[in-house]
mmCIF file of C-alpha atoms in Angstrom:
data_model
loop_
_atom_site.group_PDB
_atom_site.id
_atom_site.type_symbol
_atom_site.label_atom_id
_atom_site.label_comp_id
_atom_site.label_asym_id
_atom_site.label_seq_id
_atom_site.Cartn_x
_atom_site.Cartn_y
_atom_site.Cartn_z
ATOM 1 C CA MET Z 1 -2.901 -22.524 -9.974
ATOM 2 C CA THR Z 2 -0.284 -24.634 -11.758
ATOM 3 C CA ALA Z 3 0.474 -28.233 -10.914
ATOM 4 C CA ALA Z 4 3.822 -27.126 -9.493
ATOM 5 C CA SER Z 5 2.357 -24.613 -7.079
ATOM 6 C CA SER Z 6 0.999 -25.626 -3.693
ATOM 7 C CA PRO Z 7 -2.389 -24.513 -2.355
ATOM 8 C CA ALA Z 8 -0.606 -22.679 0.455
ATOM 9 C CA ARG Z 9 1.558 -20.696 -1.961
ATOM 10 C CA TYR Z 10 -1.441 -19.913 -4.138
ATOM 11 C CA ALA Z 11 -3.371 -18.567 -1.140
ATOM 12 C CA GLU Z 12 -0.346 -16.545 -0.036
ATOM 13 C CA SER Z 13 0.040 -14.939 -3.446
ATOM 14 C CA LEU Z 14 -3.689 -14.235 -3.634
ATOM 15 C CA PHE Z 15 -3.524 -12.073 -0.524
ATOM 16 C CA SER Z 16 0.018 -10.752 -0.876
ATOM 17 C CA LEU Z 17 0.473 -6.974 -1.009
ATOM 18 C CA GLU Z 18 4.241 -7.197 -1.469
ATOM 19 C CA GLY Z 19 5.595 -4.126 -3.229
ATOM 20 C CA LYS Z 20 2.403 -2.095 -2.737
ATOM 21 C CA LEU Z 21 2.123 1.342 -1.173
ATOM 22 C CA ALA Z 22 -0.974 1.803 0.979
ATOM 23 C CA VAL Z 23 -2.385 5.007 2.438
ATOM 24 C CA VAL Z 24 -4.484 4.585 5.586
ATOM 25 C CA THR Z 25 -6.278 7.593 7.028
ATOM 26 C CA GLY Z 26 -7.125 7.528 10.707
ATOM 27 C CA ALA Z 27 -4.203 5.122 11.082
ATOM 28 C CA ASN Z 28 -3.248 6.077 14.617
ATOM 29 C CA GLN Z 29 -5.818 4.091 16.581
ATOM 30 C CA GLY Z 30 -8.783 1.739 16.566
ATOM 31 C CA ILE Z 31 -9.933 0.342 13.234
ATOM 32 C CA GLY Z 32 -7.319 2.321 11.312
ATOM 33 C CA LEU Z 33 -4.481 0.885 13.377
ATOM 34 C CA ALA Z 34 -5.798 -2.650 12.878
ATOM 35 C CA ILE Z 35 -6.149 -2.087 9.114
ATOM 36 C CA THR Z 36 -2.606 -0.749 8.987
ATOM 37 C CA GLN Z 37 -1.342 -3.871 10.732
ATOM 38 C CA SER Z 38 -3.190 -6.189 8.350
ATOM 39 C CA LEU Z 39 -1.891 -4.446 5.225
ATOM 40 C CA ALA Z 40 1.682 -4.252 6.510
ATOM 41 C CA SER Z 41 1.535 -7.926 7.518
ATOM 42 C CA ALA Z 42 0.553 -8.714 3.922
ATOM 43 C CA GLY Z 43 3.615 -6.848 2.630
ATOM 44 C CA ALA Z 44 2.512 -3.259 1.982
ATOM 45 C CA ASP Z 45 4.491 -0.171 2.877
ATOM 46 C CA ILE Z 46 2.313 2.357 4.698
ATOM 47 C CA VAL Z 47 1.618 6.059 4.610
ATOM 48 C CA GLY Z 48 -0.275 6.686 7.833
ATOM 49 C CA VAL Z 49 -2.423 9.820 8.076
ATOM 50 C CA SER Z 50 -4.018 11.347 11.164
ATOM 51 C CA PHE Z 51 -4.722 14.810 12.560
ATOM 52 C CA ASP Z 52 -2.433 13.957 15.497
ATOM 53 C CA MET Z 53 0.116 11.685 13.768
ATOM 54 C CA PRO Z 54 3.534 12.039 15.484
ATOM 55 C CA ASP Z 55 6.495 12.783 13.239
ATOM 56 C CA GLY Z 56 8.746 10.548 15.319
ATOM 57 C CA ASP Z 57 8.101 7.429 17.360
ATOM 58 C CA SER Z 58 4.540 6.128 17.582
ATOM 59 C CA THR Z 59 2.685 2.893 18.149
ATOM 60 C CA VAL Z 60 1.738 2.646 14.497
ATOM 61 C CA ARG Z 61 5.278 3.342 13.250
ATOM 62 C CA SER Z 62 6.781 0.746 15.600
ATOM 63 C CA MET Z 63 4.218 -1.816 14.514
ATOM 64 C CA VAL Z 64 4.756 -1.273 10.774
ATOM 65 C CA GLU Z 65 8.534 -1.140 10.968
ATOM 66 C CA GLY Z 66 8.507 -4.174 13.254
ATOM 67 C CA LEU Z 67 6.875 -6.049 10.384
ATOM 68 C CA GLY Z 68 9.735 -5.028 8.100
ATOM 69 C CA ARG Z 69 7.754 -2.444 6.124
ATOM 70 C CA LYS Z 70 8.364 1.264 5.495
ATOM 71 C CA PHE Z 71 6.229 3.810 7.323
ATOM 72 C CA THR Z 72 5.636 7.454 6.402
ATOM 73 C CA PRO Z 73 3.640 9.634 8.836
ATOM 74 C CA LEU Z 74 1.539 12.537 7.555
ATOM 75 C CA LYS Z 75 -0.655 14.928 9.489
ATOM 76 C CA ALA Z 76 -3.882 16.576 8.301
ATOM 77 C CA ASP Z 77 -7.070 17.917 9.846
ATOM 78 C CA PHE Z 78 -9.878 16.760 7.561
ATOM 79 C CA SER Z 79 -12.184 19.526 8.785
ATOM 80 C CA VAL Z 80 -9.828 22.072 7.154
ATOM 81 C CA ARG Z 81 -10.320 21.880 3.397
ATOM 82 C CA GLU Z 82 -6.970 23.478 2.579
ATOM 83 C CA GLN Z 83 -5.161 20.743 4.509
ATOM 84 C CA VAL Z 84 -7.101 18.039 2.668
ATOM 85 C CA THR Z 85 -6.194 19.633 -0.667
ATOM 86 C CA GLU Z 86 -2.510 19.783 0.254
ATOM 87 C CA LEU Z 87 -2.559 16.183 1.449
ATOM 88 C CA ALA Z 88 -4.297 14.986 -1.713
ATOM 89 C CA GLU Z 89 -1.757 16.750 -3.926
ATOM 90 C CA ASP Z 90 1.117 15.245 -1.945
ATOM 91 C CA LEU Z 91 -0.270 11.715 -2.062
ATOM 92 C CA ALA Z 92 -1.188 11.952 -5.757
ATOM 93 C CA GLY Z 93 2.515 12.140 -6.565
ATOM 94 C CA ARG Z 94 3.547 9.101 -4.542
ATOM 95 C CA GLY Z 95 2.253 6.281 -6.777
ATOM 96 C CA VAL Z 96 -0.271 4.990 -4.251
ATOM 97 C CA ASP Z 97 -1.577 1.467 -4.936
ATOM 98 C CA ILE Z 98 -4.110 1.221 -2.087
ATOM 99 C CA LEU Z 99 -6.189 3.946 -0.452
ATOM 100 C CA ILE Z 100 -8.111 3.302 2.753
ATOM 101 C CA ASN Z 101 -10.456 6.182 3.580
ATOM 102 C CA ASN Z 102 -10.922 5.360 7.236
ATOM 103 C CA GLY Z 103 -10.514 8.706 9.000
ATOM 104 C CA GLY Z 104 -13.807 9.930 10.427
ATOM 105 C CA THR Z 105 -15.684 11.589 13.251
ATOM 106 C CA ILE Z 106 -19.086 11.724 14.923
ATOM 107 C CA ARG Z 107 -21.097 14.368 16.776
ATOM 108 C CA ARG Z 108 -24.014 13.234 18.942
ATOM 109 C CA ALA Z 109 -27.087 15.370 19.666
ATOM 110 C CA PRO Z 110 -30.845 15.055 19.136
ATOM 111 C CA ILE Z 111 -31.838 16.367 15.723
ATOM 112 C CA ALA Z 112 -33.654 19.367 17.222
ATOM 113 C CA ASN Z 113 -30.397 20.405 18.895
ATOM 114 C CA HIS Z 114 -27.965 19.319 16.180
ATOM 115 C CA THR Z 115 -26.244 22.483 14.994
ATOM 116 C CA ASP Z 116 -25.320 23.429 11.446
ATOM 117 C CA GLU Z 117 -21.711 23.646 12.595
ATOM 118 C CA ASP Z 118 -21.706 20.058 13.852
ATOM 119 C CA PHE Z 119 -23.452 18.846 10.708
ATOM 120 C CA ASP Z 120 -20.961 20.602 8.413
ATOM 121 C CA TYR Z 121 -17.990 19.435 10.484
ATOM 122 C CA VAL Z 122 -18.985 15.770 10.252
ATOM 123 C CA LEU Z 123 -19.689 15.965 6.515
ATOM 124 C CA ASP Z 124 -16.369 17.668 5.829
ATOM 125 C CA VAL Z 125 -14.410 15.007 7.719
ATOM 126 C CA ASN Z 126 -16.373 11.906 6.701
ATOM 127 C CA LEU Z 127 -17.503 12.743 3.167
ATOM 128 C CA ARG Z 128 -15.745 15.660 1.529
ATOM 129 C CA ALA Z 129 -12.267 14.412 2.500
ATOM 130 C CA THR Z 130 -13.124 10.943 1.193
ATOM 131 C CA PHE Z 131 -14.246 12.434 -2.125
ATOM 132 C CA SER Z 132 -11.206 14.685 -2.527
ATOM 133 C CA LEU Z 133 -8.614 12.053 -1.637
ATOM 134 C CA THR Z 134 -10.265 9.412 -3.795
ATOM 135 C CA ARG Z 135 -10.516 11.722 -6.788
ATOM 136 C CA GLU Z 136 -6.926 12.942 -6.643
ATOM 137 C CA ILE Z 137 -5.194 9.668 -5.758
ATOM 138 C CA GLY Z 138 -7.515 7.625 -7.957
ATOM 139 C CA ARG Z 139 -6.538 9.554 -11.084
ATOM 140 C CA GLY Z 140 -3.092 7.976 -10.922
ATOM 141 C CA MET Z 141 -4.574 4.530 -10.383
ATOM 142 C CA VAL Z 142 -6.798 4.949 -13.428
ATOM 143 C CA ALA Z 143 -3.800 6.048 -15.506
ATOM 144 C CA ARG Z 144 -1.840 2.956 -14.401
ATOM 145 C CA GLY Z 145 -4.819 0.638 -14.818
ATOM 146 C CA ALA Z 146 -4.778 -0.744 -11.277
ATOM 147 C CA GLY Z 147 -5.608 0.250 -7.721
ATOM 148 C CA LYS Z 148 -7.682 -0.583 -4.672
ATOM 149 C CA ILE Z 149 -9.790 1.941 -2.772
ATOM 150 C CA VAL Z 150 -11.745 0.999 0.336
ATOM 151 C CA ASN Z 151 -14.009 3.499 2.073
ATOM 152 C CA THR Z 152 -15.356 3.174 5.595
ATOM 153 C CA ALA Z 153 -19.148 3.250 5.528
ATOM 154 C CA SER Z 154 -21.325 2.176 8.484
ATOM 155 C CA LEU Z 155 -24.453 0.355 9.506
ATOM 156 C CA LEU Z 156 -25.913 3.851 9.280
ATOM 157 C CA SER Z 157 -25.328 3.695 5.543
ATOM 158 C CA PHE Z 158 -28.398 1.415 5.711
ATOM 159 C CA GLN Z 159 -30.234 2.704 8.785
ATOM 160 C CA GLY Z 160 -31.173 6.049 10.305
ATOM 161 C CA GLY Z 161 -29.643 5.886 13.743
ATOM 162 C CA VAL Z 162 -30.536 8.096 16.714
ATOM 163 C CA ASN Z 163 -28.953 11.422 17.688
ATOM 164 C CA VAL Z 164 -26.378 11.283 14.852
ATOM 165 C CA PRO Z 165 -27.992 12.928 11.789
ATOM 166 C CA GLY Z 166 -24.731 14.303 10.424
ATOM 167 C CA TYR Z 167 -22.991 10.961 10.788
ATOM 168 C CA THR Z 168 -25.896 9.107 9.164
ATOM 169 C CA ALA Z 169 -26.005 11.571 6.267
ATOM 170 C CA SER Z 170 -22.256 11.298 5.719
ATOM 171 C CA LYS Z 171 -22.114 7.518 5.854
ATOM 172 C CA SER Z 172 -25.151 7.114 3.590
ATOM 173 C CA ALA Z 173 -23.384 9.410 1.139
ATOM 174 C CA VAL Z 174 -20.128 7.443 1.413
ATOM 175 C CA ALA Z 175 -22.030 4.337 0.278
ATOM 176 C CA GLY Z 176 -23.427 6.191 -2.731
ATOM 177 C CA LEU Z 177 -20.063 7.744 -3.527
ATOM 178 C CA THR Z 178 -18.450 4.307 -3.467
ATOM 179 C CA ARG Z 179 -20.865 3.081 -6.118
ATOM 180 C CA ALA Z 180 -20.436 6.247 -8.199
ATOM 181 C CA PHE Z 181 -16.643 5.907 -8.319
ATOM 182 C CA ALA Z 182 -16.901 2.176 -9.035
ATOM 183 C CA ASN Z 183 -19.235 2.782 -11.967
ATOM 184 C CA GLU Z 184 -16.649 4.997 -13.656
ATOM 185 C CA TRP Z 185 -13.384 3.360 -12.638
ATOM 186 C CA ALA Z 186 -14.043 -0.393 -12.679
ATOM 187 C CA VAL Z 187 -13.370 -0.495 -16.431
ATOM 188 C CA ALA Z 188 -9.928 0.986 -15.743
ATOM 189 C CA GLY Z 189 -9.018 -1.801 -13.333
ATOM 190 C CA VAL Z 190 -9.547 0.223 -10.161
ATOM 191 C CA ASN Z 191 -11.627 -1.437 -7.448
ATOM 192 C CA VAL Z 192 -13.653 0.953 -5.299
ATOM 193 C CA ASN Z 193 -15.534 -0.672 -2.427
ATOM 194 C CA ALA Z 194 -16.502 0.005 1.179
ATOM 195 C CA VAL Z 195 -16.808 -1.814 4.470
ATOM 196 C CA ALA Z 196 -19.674 -1.084 6.842
ATOM 197 C CA PRO Z 197 -18.526 -1.871 10.388
ATOM 198 C CA GLY Z 198 -21.075 -2.857 12.966
ATOM 199 C CA TYR Z 199 -20.623 -2.100 16.649
ATOM 200 C CA VAL Z 200 -16.876 -2.210 17.264
ATOM 201 C CA ALA Z 201 -15.134 -2.104 20.632
ATOM 202 C CA THR Z 202 -13.102 1.088 20.100
ATOM 203 C CA ALA Z 203 -12.789 4.470 21.793
ATOM 204 C CA ASN Z 204 -15.709 5.771 19.704
ATOM 205 C CA THR Z 205 -18.096 3.313 21.378
ATOM 206 C CA LYS Z 206 -16.717 3.599 24.909
ATOM 207 C CA ASP Z 207 -19.765 5.451 26.209
ATOM 208 C CA LEU Z 208 -22.174 2.967 24.617
ATOM 209 C CA ARG Z 209 -20.346 0.017 26.130
ATOM 210 C CA ALA Z 210 -20.269 1.734 29.521
ATOM 211 C CA ASP Z 211 -24.068 2.023 29.479
ATOM 212 C CA ALA Z 212 -25.026 -1.463 30.673
ATOM 213 C CA GLU Z 213 -28.627 -1.268 29.458
ATOM 214 C CA ARG Z 214 -27.739 0.131 26.029
ATOM 215 C CA SER Z 215 -24.834 -2.277 25.589
ATOM 216 C CA GLN Z 216 -27.023 -5.270 26.400
ATOM 217 C CA ALA Z 217 -29.702 -4.092 23.976
ATOM 218 C CA ILE Z 218 -27.058 -3.931 21.244
ATOM 219 C CA LEU Z 219 -25.698 -7.377 22.061
ATOM 220 C CA ASP Z 220 -29.219 -8.826 22.047
ATOM 221 C CA ARG Z 221 -29.592 -7.655 18.428
ATOM 222 C CA ILE Z 222 -26.256 -9.101 17.198
ATOM 223 C CA PRO Z 223 -26.531 -12.783 16.173
ATOM 224 C CA ALA Z 224 -22.807 -13.275 16.814
ATOM 225 C CA GLY Z 225 -23.404 -12.239 20.431
ATOM 226 C CA ARG Z 226 -20.385 -9.964 20.787
ATOM 227 C CA TRP Z 227 -19.019 -6.567 19.851
ATOM 228 C CA ALA Z 228 -16.667 -6.593 16.885
ATOM 229 C CA GLN Z 229 -12.951 -6.210 17.372
ATOM 230 C CA ALA Z 230 -11.041 -3.847 15.109
ATOM 231 C CA SER Z 231 -9.271 -6.863 13.616
ATOM 232 C CA ASP Z 232 -12.631 -8.150 12.339
ATOM 233 C CA ILE Z 233 -12.918 -5.068 10.137
ATOM 234 C CA ALA Z 234 -9.265 -5.226 9.118
ATOM 235 C CA GLY Z 235 -9.688 -8.734 7.721
ATOM 236 C CA ALA Z 236 -12.499 -7.620 5.428
ATOM 237 C CA VAL Z 237 -10.440 -4.651 4.249
ATOM 238 C CA LEU Z 238 -7.472 -6.897 3.474
ATOM 239 C CA PHE Z 239 -9.745 -9.052 1.319
ATOM 240 C CA LEU Z 240 -10.966 -6.025 -0.632
ATOM 241 C CA CYS Z 241 -7.357 -4.881 -1.174
ATOM 242 C CA SER Z 242 -6.176 -8.266 -2.420
ATOM 243 C CA HIS Z 243 -6.247 -10.079 -5.757
ATOM 244 C CA ALA Z 244 -9.029 -12.213 -4.265
ATOM 245 C CA ALA Z 245 -11.319 -9.207 -4.788
ATOM 246 C CA ASP Z 246 -10.216 -8.251 -8.302
ATOM 247 C CA TYR Z 247 -13.766 -8.718 -9.633
ATOM 248 C CA VAL Z 248 -15.467 -7.010 -6.698
ATOM 249 C CA HIS Z 249 -16.625 -3.483 -7.527
ATOM 250 C CA GLY Z 250 -18.980 -1.041 -5.818
ATOM 251 C CA ILE Z 251 -20.018 -3.132 -2.834
ATOM 252 C CA VAL Z 252 -20.676 -1.937 0.716
ATOM 253 C CA LEU Z 253 -19.686 -4.973 2.782
ATOM 254 C CA PRO Z 254 -21.300 -5.156 6.227
ATOM 255 C CA VAL Z 255 -19.013 -6.555 8.919
ATOM 256 C CA ASP Z 256 -21.614 -6.538 11.649
ATOM 257 C CA GLY Z 257 -21.915 -9.946 13.299
ATOM 258 C CA GLY Z 258 -25.237 -10.433 11.498
ATOM 259 C CA TRP Z 259 -26.876 -7.197 12.736
ATOM 260 C CA LEU Z 260 -28.533 -6.393 9.406
ATOM 261 C CA ALA Z 261 -29.753 -9.960 9.008
ATOM 262 C CA ARG Z 262 -31.723 -9.846 12.265
#
């Protein structure tokens, strides 16, 4: 910071994403929508990806364009490998500066009843798509010597969970994959990190929150005493995408209200 610059301007520049192009998968709702808002608010243009992304008007488009940023909608089903390949090839040619691998899914069943089909489906969506998109888009970042990639891990990157073996396997692997990419690409100026959301009040946790006994048991374990909001996760992602995190490589950052500390 120079003598002529104010602390406020220094902080603004540290977190500015002006002129950047960010891809957010799962951008249509929940955590992905909140991440999209945070990145657009910081100045990034957005390519929003979802299996049900509308071509025309949408909540996410209105929000991004209302912030004065450009929005490009793309549609892909991450359980279909051919669609992931086509998406990756498309995005690789766009000069992407920031990649947020947020799109994901979950299938719940006791392990004894958890089918191979459910297991494969969850791994394709949560893990294989993350690997393919990161590899293809990241090549351009490495060539340019700059880029930010943030994966969505989970508390189940650290723990086993109950009734979600496919999800746990995929999110544990996402944590390892994050470190593997970081080990190779940090020297090229590409930051690869992950966030590990705790219990977030989104559609994915609706059933948990509706179960009064289960919800209270979760809250009793969280030192912060509340469920996370999607914006809590979005703030951590913005940090990892900013110049403030230029020397942060290969971390899996829990945003869990203190759950893992308990």
